Amino acid sequence: MKYDYLIVGAGLYGAVFAREAKRAGKTALVVDKRDHIAGNVYTEQVEGIHVHIYGAHIFHTNDKEVWDYVQEFATFNRFTNSPVANYHGELYSLPFNMYTFNKMWGVVTPEEAATKIEEQRKAAGITDPQNLEEQAISLVGTDIYEKLIKGYTQKQWGRECKDLPAFIIKRLPVRLTFDNNYFNALYQGIPVGGYTGMVENMLDGTEVRLGVDYLDPANKAELDALADKVIYTGPIDAYFDYKLGNLEYRSVRFENETLDIPNFQGNAAVNYTDAETPWTRIIEHKWFEFGKDADGNDLPKTVISREFSSEWKPGDEPYYPVNDQKNSDLYQEYKKLADAEGARVMGGSDSHGCSKAKPPVIFGGRLGEYKYYDMDQVIRAALDRAREELKTK
Ligand code: UDP
């Protein structure tokens, strides 16, 4: 059996590509080294609760086409992310909005809040923010930076805020309104029944082989011979056997607990923003689905995950690319190698009709492109790339 595409990785990028290939009448084989599909959006049921095994994923987008696209594969609930920040037991609303400013300073009007932020920005002498610390202070002032950003960011990234790019904090809205919605997105929700079902629907009709490590030298040549082209969604540096050096990633470790109580923290996400608490946040998964089971009954137990951030080392799961200058430069070098793999032209075939040359490779996804993608951005990137490749645009 020969396939048009070998897709390495059954996460969102791979699943969307597989779906589009199928729609275009092409054949694809999907392989994943894990024993499950859905990559890091994988969810698993525990006590009737869909647990986000690789960390919380809240789907949000401004891209109407992507929103319409995912509706084909899942029904989304009306979950709106409103995390709470816990700073040594003081609770603040996130993202930074009038509730946060009122609690921090006692200010009541948007004008008072804006004045306070401006005073603190001026006192810090920041005009043209060059890094995350300066960007944060210039957006929300020193008090909020110290209590809600500094400790959390340093725990999450294992780096000083001064050494991190400003764009990371720009992911978060700052609002002079009373609005605890964490995202500035027109569309938001969680797939009813979990993400795994959604990805399963995307992969419907496509052959998937699990527990298959493409990069294992015992497998690679054999798998390459099965397809005309490879879509690779694993880490780009691993593909090249780290020959230019390791790209840095942050990894995350979860301590999961099932508790015999109905309500642990009253919210899906509580961020521990001080530097002393070792975890960055606690997720209470049942609140992604309003504490109910599929029939609308209250769930008696709860599952929580404490999230610990660490520097990635070989053998760990990579989660977040570290998009500082050093790593971005190294990625550009790997990208040149990747582009050459993509431009490769297939050679002749042997007596069995099998190609002798290695197939060209397209790199995609958070790991393949070393990019801090959100789910909707991954889907957009996969759709665009697939349409270009399949000429279905
Ligand atoms: N952040 C923070 N305090 C918080 C939440 C987020 O300082 O309570 C900062 C932190 O630097 C983080 C960035 O905002 O890396 C982006 O947060 P986001 O929630 O988007 O990260 P993700 O959900 O991808 O882990």
XYZ file of C-alpha atoms and ligand atoms in Angstrom:
418
model
C 0.000 0.000 0.000
C 1.346 3.390 -0.944
C -0.114 6.609 0.435
C -0.073 10.117 -0.937
C 0.862 11.426 2.522
C 2.505 10.116 5.633
C 1.427 12.384 8.470
C 3.660 12.259 11.513
C 1.705 13.328 14.585
C -2.013 12.906 15.307
C -2.420 16.329 16.926
C -4.484 19.181 15.513
C -2.144 20.010 12.633
C -1.900 16.406 11.499
C -5.614 15.727 11.925
C -6.655 18.812 9.939
C -4.200 17.963 7.191
C -5.495 14.377 7.094
C -9.064 15.621 6.875
C -8.285 17.975 4.001
C -6.302 15.296 2.165
C -9.254 12.927 2.453
C -11.638 15.596 1.239
C -9.402 16.109 -1.800
C -9.508 12.388 -2.574
C -5.944 11.680 -1.409
C -4.791 8.868 0.834
C -2.945 9.425 4.096
C -1.437 7.353 6.855
C -1.135 9.028 10.254
C 1.417 7.781 12.766
C 1.998 8.940 16.324
C 4.526 7.761 18.841
C 2.023 8.090 21.669
C -0.646 5.471 22.253
C -3.437 7.990 21.660
C -4.520 10.580 19.103
C -5.078 14.322 19.652
C -1.552 15.357 20.687
C -1.549 17.790 23.575
C -5.272 18.520 23.333
C -5.960 14.922 24.385
C -8.653 14.532 27.039
C -9.480 11.456 29.077
C -12.512 10.680 31.232
C -11.965 10.296 34.966
C -15.022 10.064 37.251
C -17.166 11.379 34.398
C -14.905 14.430 33.998
C -12.997 15.189 30.798
C -9.481 15.730 32.081
C -7.143 17.817 29.903
C -4.195 15.470 30.318
C -1.582 17.818 28.791
C -2.862 21.030 30.325
C -5.922 23.221 29.938
C -7.052 23.983 26.402
C -9.759 26.556 25.843
C -10.693 27.020 22.242
C -10.998 30.668 21.232
C -10.738 32.429 17.917
C -11.573 35.503 15.898
C -11.283 33.490 12.719
C -14.835 32.788 11.605
C -13.771 30.201 9.072
C -11.808 28.252 11.672
C -14.739 28.458 14.095
C -17.122 27.147 11.432
C -14.596 24.453 10.552
C -14.380 23.001 14.068
C -18.182 22.942 14.367
C -18.117 20.128 11.821
C -16.345 17.894 14.298
C -17.722 18.897 17.691
C -20.427 20.814 19.477
C -18.905 23.567 21.578
C -20.258 24.635 24.951
C -20.375 28.240 26.161
C -17.360 28.061 28.497
C -15.639 31.408 28.940
C -12.212 31.412 30.509
C -12.002 33.642 33.608
C -9.001 32.549 35.637
C -8.466 33.852 39.143
C -5.029 34.925 40.363
C -4.003 33.873 43.860
C -1.137 35.963 45.252
C -0.323 34.649 48.736
C -4.028 34.138 49.369
C -5.155 37.478 47.891
C -7.489 36.829 44.965
C -7.569 38.983 41.824
C -9.582 38.821 38.622
C -7.868 38.072 35.343
C -7.212 39.289 32.731
C -6.288 42.763 33.940
C -9.551 44.687 34.084
C -11.584 47.023 36.291
C -12.226 44.252 38.867
C -8.452 43.747 39.140
C -7.718 47.476 39.384
C -10.445 48.001 41.979
C -9.112 45.197 44.173
C -5.479 46.333 43.749
C -5.927 50.080 44.278
C -9.520 50.711 45.328
C -10.072 52.742 42.144
C -13.652 52.886 40.958
C -13.669 54.579 37.565
C -11.761 53.729 34.376
C -10.190 57.188 34.510
C -8.793 56.579 37.997
C -7.403 53.229 36.879
C -5.779 54.712 33.771
C -4.227 57.495 35.863
C -2.777 54.983 38.333
C -1.241 52.888 35.543
C 0.185 55.975 33.856
C 1.742 57.221 37.146
C 3.458 53.883 37.687
C 4.626 53.623 34.091
C 6.113 57.139 34.276
C 7.782 56.459 37.632
C 9.435 53.389 36.075
C 10.683 55.607 33.225
C 9.500 53.343 30.430
C 8.803 54.868 27.034
C 9.690 52.156 24.556
C 9.302 48.692 26.166
C 12.031 46.293 25.088
C 11.248 43.165 27.082
C 8.430 41.460 29.001
C 9.086 43.350 32.254
C 9.017 46.772 30.596
C 6.032 45.808 28.480
C 4.104 44.588 31.525
C 4.838 47.691 33.613
C 3.917 49.952 30.748
C 0.589 48.125 30.284
C -0.558 47.710 33.898
C 1.918 49.434 36.231
C 4.392 48.186 38.821
C 1.986 46.841 41.478
C 0.252 44.451 39.118
C 3.549 43.489 37.551
C 4.982 42.628 40.983
C 1.965 40.680 42.269
C 0.379 39.087 39.234
C 3.036 38.832 36.531
C 6.599 38.651 37.806
C 6.507 35.469 39.885
C 4.169 33.612 37.550
C 6.185 34.429 34.434
C 9.489 33.509 36.033
C 8.048 30.183 37.168
C 6.473 29.462 33.797
C 9.495 30.341 31.692
C 12.377 29.762 34.129
C 13.802 33.078 32.965
C 13.851 36.649 34.229
C 11.090 38.854 32.782
C 13.849 41.147 31.491
C 15.143 38.285 29.346
C 11.808 37.409 27.754
C 10.212 38.914 24.650
C 7.487 41.532 25.142
C 4.997 39.721 22.884
C 4.336 36.997 25.476
C 2.526 39.403 27.800
C 0.646 41.008 24.927
C -1.306 37.756 24.682
C -3.279 39.018 27.682
C -5.947 41.700 27.329
C -5.849 44.852 29.480
C -9.290 46.422 29.799
C -10.808 49.435 31.458
C -14.138 47.605 31.645
C -15.595 45.094 34.097
C -14.992 42.034 31.945
C -13.273 38.876 33.216
C -13.219 37.111 29.851
C -9.549 36.099 29.465
C -9.641 36.226 25.684
C -10.433 38.940 23.193
C -12.083 36.443 20.899
C -15.413 36.495 19.154
C -15.843 32.747 19.550
C -14.965 30.567 22.533
C -15.879 27.201 24.023
C -14.897 23.639 24.856
C -15.953 20.656 22.740
C -18.745 18.813 24.523
C -17.363 15.368 25.337
C -13.733 16.506 25.168
C -11.166 17.253 22.483
C -10.312 13.629 21.803
C -13.727 13.057 20.224
C -13.270 16.124 18.042
C -9.918 14.909 16.717
C -11.331 11.413 16.300
C -13.985 12.896 14.020
C -11.341 14.771 12.043
C -9.456 11.516 11.536
C -12.551 9.527 10.641
C -11.790 7.409 7.560
C -8.015 7.914 7.787
C -5.719 5.082 8.854
C -3.921 5.839 12.113
C -1.100 3.811 13.638
C -0.333 4.560 17.276
C 2.804 3.795 19.246
C 4.917 4.306 16.116
C 7.984 6.515 16.501
C 8.759 7.887 13.039
C 12.202 9.142 14.021
C 13.298 5.762 15.345
C 15.937 4.636 12.807
C 14.284 1.204 12.840
C 11.093 2.758 11.392
C 11.953 5.844 9.398
C 13.110 4.421 6.046
C 10.245 1.936 5.987
C 7.670 4.650 6.705
C 9.232 7.072 4.216
C 8.890 4.415 1.522
C 5.127 4.296 2.126
C 4.309 7.795 0.940
C 4.985 10.411 -1.707
C 5.244 13.163 0.847
C 5.660 13.487 4.604
C 3.878 15.983 6.854
C 6.020 16.172 9.967
C 4.600 17.811 13.107
C 7.188 16.754 15.692
C 10.016 18.941 17.014
C 12.039 20.326 14.110
C 15.372 19.931 15.926
C 14.635 16.268 16.743
C 13.979 15.604 13.024
C 17.532 16.718 12.275
C 18.900 14.768 15.228
C 19.752 18.053 16.993
C 22.697 18.502 14.660
C 22.724 22.304 15.021
C 22.089 22.059 18.771
C 18.945 21.815 20.920
C 16.126 24.302 20.614
C 14.879 25.155 24.099
C 11.361 24.274 25.205
C 9.490 24.516 28.436
C 8.001 21.322 29.687
C 5.145 20.894 32.129
C 4.576 18.256 34.774
C 1.135 17.633 36.215
C 0.188 16.244 39.594
C -3.363 15.002 39.221
C -5.636 14.261 42.159
C -9.178 12.952 42.331
C -10.900 14.405 45.381
C -13.999 13.106 47.087
C -15.522 16.564 47.283
C -17.693 18.333 44.716
C -15.839 21.643 44.583
C -12.165 22.377 45.285
C -11.602 25.930 44.049
C -14.848 27.054 42.394
C -13.204 27.823 39.069
C -11.517 25.984 36.201
C -8.196 27.817 36.596
C -6.492 29.475 39.530
C -3.049 30.958 38.808
C -0.584 31.083 41.693
C 1.239 34.261 40.808
C 3.719 34.483 43.684
C 7.254 33.170 43.231
C 7.135 30.909 46.313
C 4.303 28.489 45.461
C 6.021 25.841 43.339
C 3.151 25.269 40.911
C 2.027 27.856 38.373
C -1.662 27.002 38.390
C -4.291 24.518 39.484
C -6.888 23.341 36.983
C -10.197 21.916 38.224
C -11.389 20.163 35.092
C -15.092 19.722 35.856
C -15.687 23.481 35.542
C -14.872 23.360 31.821
C -18.239 21.620 31.587
C -20.006 23.457 34.410
C -19.569 20.574 36.879
C -22.128 18.414 35.049
C -22.020 15.048 33.339
C -23.397 14.405 29.834
C -26.949 14.114 31.246
C -26.729 17.399 33.121
C -26.295 15.847 36.567
C -23.924 17.327 39.151
C -20.718 15.345 39.502
C -19.971 14.268 43.088
C -16.167 14.213 42.796
C -13.589 16.513 41.300
C -10.238 16.151 39.526
C -7.529 18.770 39.946
C -4.143 19.180 38.272
C -1.275 21.138 39.751
C 0.957 22.384 36.971
C 4.741 22.591 37.393
C 6.860 24.193 34.745
C 10.388 23.012 33.967
C 13.131 23.334 31.385
C 12.794 20.658 28.732
C 15.439 17.961 28.600
C 15.649 14.960 26.251
C 12.945 12.448 27.145
C 10.493 15.136 28.398
C 7.430 16.302 26.495
C 8.066 19.662 24.831
C 5.205 22.165 25.395
C 6.248 25.764 24.875
C 8.916 26.954 22.448
C 11.133 29.581 24.076
C 10.947 32.321 21.491
C 13.853 34.429 22.695
C 16.478 35.748 20.271
C 18.925 32.890 20.680
C 16.315 30.222 19.977
C 14.660 32.174 17.169
C 18.039 32.463 15.443
C 18.696 28.746 15.833
C 15.204 27.961 14.531
C 15.939 29.994 11.396
C 18.943 27.764 10.762
C 16.830 24.629 11.180
C 14.184 26.185 8.942
C 16.710 26.400 6.108
C 17.318 22.651 6.445
C 13.559 22.052 6.596
C 12.952 24.093 3.453
C 15.532 21.970 1.647
C 13.676 18.815 2.763
C 10.460 20.326 1.420
C 11.980 21.207 -1.937
C 13.299 17.706 -2.552
C 12.028 16.054 -5.730
C 11.197 12.365 -5.648
C 13.578 10.187 -7.633
C 12.872 7.103 -9.762
C 11.367 3.869 -8.494
C 12.695 0.358 -7.997
C 11.381 -2.836 -9.599
C 8.465 -2.952 -7.115
C 7.400 0.554 -8.024
C 8.696 1.900 -4.705
C 10.460 5.224 -4.702
C 14.196 5.111 -4.141
C 14.545 8.669 -2.923
C 13.324 10.028 0.396
C 10.003 11.867 0.029
C 9.821 15.631 0.477
C 8.829 16.790 3.970
C 6.514 19.602 5.062
C 7.028 20.834 8.632
C 4.010 22.124 10.562
C 2.501 22.824 13.973
C 3.770 24.179 17.284
C 6.742 21.833 17.348
C 7.423 21.598 13.609
C 7.465 25.392 13.250
C 8.733 26.157 16.779
C 5.929 28.627 17.272
C 3.752 29.555 20.297
C 0.568 28.723 18.355
C -2.892 28.667 19.907
C -5.217 25.899 18.720
C -7.060 28.094 16.237
C -3.778 29.299 14.750
C -2.606 25.710 14.298
C -5.838 24.877 12.496
C -5.524 27.971 10.318
C -1.909 27.120 9.457
C -2.780 23.499 8.656
C -5.758 24.499 6.522
C -3.726 27.019 4.528
C -0.839 24.646 4.024
C -3.115 21.752 3.092
C -5.047 23.830 0.572
C -1.862 25.090 -1.007
C -0.484 21.568 -1.185
C -3.706 19.970 -2.387
C -4.528 22.852 -4.693
C -8.004 23.051 -3.212
C -7.802 26.805 -2.587
N 0.810 35.745 32.775
C 1.067 36.292 34.001
N 0.217 36.061 35.029
C -0.895 35.297 34.900
C -1.175 34.734 33.640
C -0.294 34.956 32.600
O 2.069 36.975 34.170
O -1.628 35.104 35.888
C 1.766 36.004 31.674
C 2.889 34.972 31.647
O 4.052 35.630 31.243
C 2.442 34.022 30.573
C 1.783 34.967 29.588
O 1.137 35.931 30.415
O 3.511 33.335 29.997
C 0.799 34.319 28.652
O -0.189 33.655 29.400
P -1.194 32.620 28.758
O -2.263 32.375 29.756
O -1.575 33.096 27.418
O -0.285 31.331 28.653
P -0.702 29.820 28.300
O -2.183 29.696 28.542
O -0.314 29.618 26.865
O 0.093 29.003 29.240
